[in-house]
Structure formats: structure tokens, C-alpha cells
Short mmCIF file of N, CA and C in Angstrom, two decimals:
data_model
loop_
_atom_site.label_atom_id
_atom_site.label_comp_id
_atom_site.label_asym_id
_atom_site.label_seq_id
_atom_site.Cartn_x
_atom_site.Cartn_y
_atom_site.Cartn_z
N UNK L 66 95.57 90.13 181.89
CA UNK L 66 96.53 90.95 182.60
C UNK L 66 97.40 90.02 183.47
N UNK L 67 98.66 90.27 183.48
CA UNK L 67 99.62 89.50 184.25
C UNK L 67 99.43 89.77 185.75
N UNK L 68 99.35 88.73 186.59
CA UNK L 68 99.16 88.92 188.03
C UNK L 68 100.27 89.75 188.69
N UNK L 69 101.50 89.59 188.22
CA UNK L 69 102.61 90.37 188.78
C UNK L 69 102.43 91.86 188.47
N UNK L 70 102.03 92.15 187.26
CA UNK L 70 101.80 93.54 186.87
C UNK L 70 100.65 94.13 187.68
N UNK L 71 99.58 93.36 187.84
CA UNK L 71 98.43 93.82 188.61
C UNK L 71 98.85 94.12 190.05
N UNK L 72 99.67 93.26 190.64
CA UNK L 72 100.17 93.50 192.00
C UNK L 72 101.00 94.77 192.09
N UNK L 73 101.84 95.00 191.09
CA UNK L 73 102.65 96.22 191.07
C UNK L 73 101.77 97.46 190.93
N UNK L 74 100.78 97.37 190.08
CA UNK L 74 99.86 98.48 189.87
C UNK L 74 99.07 98.78 191.14
N UNK L 75 98.61 97.73 191.80
CA UNK L 75 97.88 97.89 193.06
C UNK L 75 98.75 98.62 194.09
N UNK L 76 99.99 98.18 194.22
CA UNK L 76 100.90 98.79 195.19
C UNK L 76 101.19 100.24 194.83
N UNK L 77 101.34 100.52 193.56
CA UNK L 77 101.62 101.88 193.11
C UNK L 77 100.46 102.81 193.47
N UNK L 78 99.24 102.34 193.32
CA UNK L 78 98.07 103.17 193.57
C UNK L 78 97.72 103.28 195.06
N UNK L 79 97.91 102.20 195.83
CA UNK L 79 97.46 102.19 197.22
C UNK L 79 98.59 102.35 198.24
N UNK L 80 99.81 102.19 197.79
CA UNK L 80 101.01 102.27 198.66
C UNK L 80 101.16 101.07 199.60
N UNK L 81 100.33 100.04 199.43
CA UNK L 81 100.51 98.80 200.18
C UNK L 81 100.35 97.63 199.23
N UNK L 82 100.94 96.50 199.59
CA UNK L 82 100.83 95.32 198.73
C UNK L 82 99.41 94.75 198.80
N UNK L 83 99.05 94.01 197.77
CA UNK L 83 97.72 93.40 197.75
C UNK L 83 97.56 92.41 198.90
N UNK L 84 98.60 91.64 199.19
CA UNK L 84 98.50 90.66 200.28
C UNK L 84 98.28 91.37 201.62
N UNK L 85 98.94 92.50 201.83
CA UNK L 85 98.75 93.27 203.07
C UNK L 85 97.31 93.80 203.14
N UNK L 86 96.83 94.32 202.02
CA UNK L 86 95.46 94.81 201.95
C UNK L 86 94.47 93.70 202.28
N UNK L 87 94.67 92.53 201.67
CA UNK L 87 93.77 91.41 201.87
C UNK L 87 93.80 90.93 203.32
N UNK L 88 94.99 90.82 203.92
CA UNK L 88 95.09 90.42 205.33
C UNK L 88 94.40 91.42 206.24
N UNK L 89 94.61 92.72 206.00
CA UNK L 89 93.96 93.75 206.81
C UNK L 89 92.44 93.66 206.69
N UNK L 90 91.94 93.46 205.48
CA UNK L 90 90.51 93.34 205.25
C UNK L 90 89.94 92.13 205.99
N UNK L 91 90.62 91.00 205.86
CA UNK L 91 90.15 89.77 206.52
C UNK L 91 90.13 89.92 208.04
N UNK L 92 91.16 90.55 208.59
CA UNK L 92 91.21 90.73 210.05
C UNK L 92 90.12 91.69 210.52
N UNK L 93 89.86 92.75 209.77
CA UNK L 93 88.78 93.67 210.15
C UNK L 93 87.43 92.95 210.13
N UNK L 94 87.23 92.12 209.13
CA UNK L 94 85.99 91.34 209.05
C UNK L 94 85.91 90.37 210.24
N UNK L 95 87.03 89.73 210.57
CA UNK L 95 87.07 88.80 211.70
C UNK L 95 86.78 89.54 213.01
N UNK L 96 87.31 90.74 213.17
CA UNK L 96 87.05 91.52 214.38
C UNK L 96 85.54 91.76 214.53
N UNK L 97 84.91 92.11 213.44
CA UNK L 97 83.47 92.34 213.46
C UNK L 97 82.71 91.07 213.86
N UNK L 98 83.11 89.95 213.31
CA UNK L 98 82.46 88.68 213.63
C UNK L 98 82.73 88.26 215.07
N UNK L 99 83.92 88.51 215.56
CA UNK L 99 84.25 88.17 216.95
C UNK L 99 83.39 88.98 217.92
N UNK L 100 83.12 90.23 217.58
CA UNK L 100 82.29 91.09 218.42
C UNK L 100 80.81 90.76 218.29
N UNK L 101 80.37 90.47 217.08
CA UNK L 101 78.94 90.41 216.81
C UNK L 101 78.32 89.04 216.72
N UNK L 102 79.11 87.99 216.81
CA UNK L 102 78.55 86.64 216.72
C UNK L 102 79.17 85.76 217.79
N UNK L 103 78.61 84.58 217.91
CA UNK L 103 79.18 83.59 218.83
C UNK L 103 79.81 82.44 218.05
N UNK L 104 80.10 82.68 216.78
CA UNK L 104 80.76 81.66 215.96
C UNK L 104 82.10 81.30 216.59
N UNK L 105 82.51 80.07 216.37
CA UNK L 105 83.82 79.67 216.87
C UNK L 105 84.91 80.41 216.10
N UNK L 106 86.05 80.52 216.72
CA UNK L 106 87.17 81.19 216.07
C UNK L 106 87.59 80.43 214.81
N UNK L 107 87.53 79.12 214.85
CA UNK L 107 87.86 78.31 213.67
C UNK L 107 86.89 78.60 212.52
N UNK L 108 85.60 78.72 212.82
CA UNK L 108 84.62 79.04 211.79
C UNK L 108 84.83 80.44 211.22
N UNK L 109 85.15 81.39 212.09
CA UNK L 109 85.43 82.75 211.63
C UNK L 109 86.66 82.75 210.74
N UNK L 110 87.70 82.05 211.18
CA UNK L 110 88.93 81.96 210.41
C UNK L 110 88.65 81.47 208.99
N UNK L 111 87.90 80.40 208.90
CA UNK L 111 87.56 79.83 207.59
C UNK L 111 86.65 80.78 206.81
N UNK L 112 85.72 81.41 207.50
CA UNK L 112 84.77 82.30 206.85
C UNK L 112 85.39 83.54 206.23
N UNK L 113 86.48 84.02 206.82
CA UNK L 113 87.14 85.20 206.25
C UNK L 113 88.25 84.84 205.26
N UNK L 114 88.45 83.53 205.04
CA UNK L 114 89.34 83.14 203.96
C UNK L 114 90.68 82.53 204.32
N UNK L 115 90.91 82.24 205.59
CA UNK L 115 92.17 81.59 205.96
C UNK L 115 92.03 80.08 205.84
N UNK L 116 93.06 79.44 205.35
CA UNK L 116 93.01 77.99 205.15
C UNK L 116 93.32 77.23 206.43
N UNK L 117 94.08 77.84 207.34
CA UNK L 117 94.35 77.20 208.63
C UNK L 117 94.11 78.18 209.77
N UNK L 118 93.64 77.65 210.88
CA UNK L 118 93.38 78.49 212.04
C UNK L 118 94.69 79.03 212.61
N UNK L 119 95.75 78.25 212.54
CA UNK L 119 97.05 78.71 213.06
C UNK L 119 97.55 79.94 212.31
N UNK L 120 97.39 79.93 211.00
CA UNK L 120 97.82 81.08 210.19
C UNK L 120 96.95 82.30 210.51
N UNK L 121 95.66 82.07 210.71
CA UNK L 121 94.76 83.15 211.11
C UNK L 121 95.20 83.74 212.44
N UNK L 122 95.45 82.90 213.45
CA UNK L 122 95.91 83.37 214.76
C UNK L 122 97.17 84.22 214.63
N UNK L 123 98.13 83.72 213.86
CA UNK L 123 99.41 84.42 213.69
C UNK L 123 99.19 85.80 213.08
N UNK L 124 98.39 85.87 212.02
CA UNK L 124 98.13 87.16 211.37
C UNK L 124 97.31 88.09 212.26
N UNK L 125 96.32 87.54 212.93
CA UNK L 125 95.48 88.35 213.82
C UNK L 125 96.34 88.99 214.90
N UNK L 126 97.19 88.19 215.52
CA UNK L 126 98.03 88.71 216.60
C UNK L 126 99.05 89.73 216.07
N UNK L 127 99.58 89.48 214.89
CA UNK L 127 100.55 90.42 214.30
C UNK L 127 99.90 91.77 214.02
N UNK L 128 98.66 91.77 213.58
CA UNK L 128 97.98 93.01 213.22
C UNK L 128 97.35 93.69 214.44
N UNK L 129 96.74 92.91 215.32
CA UNK L 129 95.99 93.47 216.46
C UNK L 129 96.78 93.53 217.76
N UNK L 130 97.82 92.73 217.87
CA UNK L 130 98.61 92.71 219.08
C UNK L 130 98.10 91.77 220.15
N UNK L 131 96.92 91.18 219.93
CA UNK L 131 96.35 90.20 220.85
C UNK L 131 95.73 89.07 220.04
N UNK L 132 95.50 87.94 220.69
CA UNK L 132 94.92 86.80 220.00
C UNK L 132 93.42 87.03 219.76
N UNK L 133 92.82 86.28 218.85
CA UNK L 133 91.37 86.41 218.64
C UNK L 133 90.56 86.14 219.91
N UNK L 134 91.00 85.17 220.70
CA UNK L 134 90.31 84.84 221.95
C UNK L 134 90.36 86.03 222.92
N UNK L 135 91.55 86.63 223.05
CA UNK L 135 91.69 87.80 223.92
C UNK L 135 90.86 88.97 223.39
N UNK L 136 90.83 89.13 222.08
CA UNK L 136 90.05 90.20 221.46
C UNK L 136 88.57 90.03 221.80
N UNK L 137 88.06 88.82 221.66
CA UNK L 137 86.64 88.57 221.95
C UNK L 137 86.34 88.86 223.43
N UNK L 138 87.23 88.41 224.32
CA UNK L 138 87.02 88.68 225.75
C UNK L 138 87.01 90.18 226.04
N UNK L 139 87.91 90.89 225.40
CA UNK L 139 88.07 92.32 225.66
C UNK L 139 86.90 93.14 225.14
N UNK L 140 86.34 92.77 224.00
CA UNK L 140 85.35 93.61 223.36
C UNK L 140 83.92 93.08 223.40
N UNK L 141 83.71 91.96 224.05
CA UNK L 141 82.33 91.45 224.15
C UNK L 141 81.82 91.62 225.56
#
């Protein structure tokens, strides 16, 4: 199956792009880890699939409105 077609099909069925779905999933998993573990933010970032911590921070803040560090302080 062609990746472009699969992406179109995913969007047609879910109403969101696959990349948006994947980012949302990764951030939700990171939120859980930030609340439930004492792992470093860099380790969490890598563990949920981000290649760089900076990209993780940017996406986390865009989705949650606060940085991962602020999130951990607020919810722990």
C-alpha cells in the first residue's frame, strides 16, 4: 500500500492527519510519564519517540500550552 494513500485514508476516517494523531499520542504518553515517573525529560522524550528534546519541547508546549518541566511541577 502506498504511504500517501494510507495517510489520506487515515485522515478520511479519523478527520485528523496521521502525524497529528501520532504527536497527540506521544504527548499523552509523555504526560503520563511526567506524572508517574522521575525519568528525566530527555529520557521521556526519547522514550515516546522524539529524536530531539528540542522538538519534543516545542510539540509539548504547542499541544499543552506549558513546557514539560512546568507540567511536571504543576501535576506532581
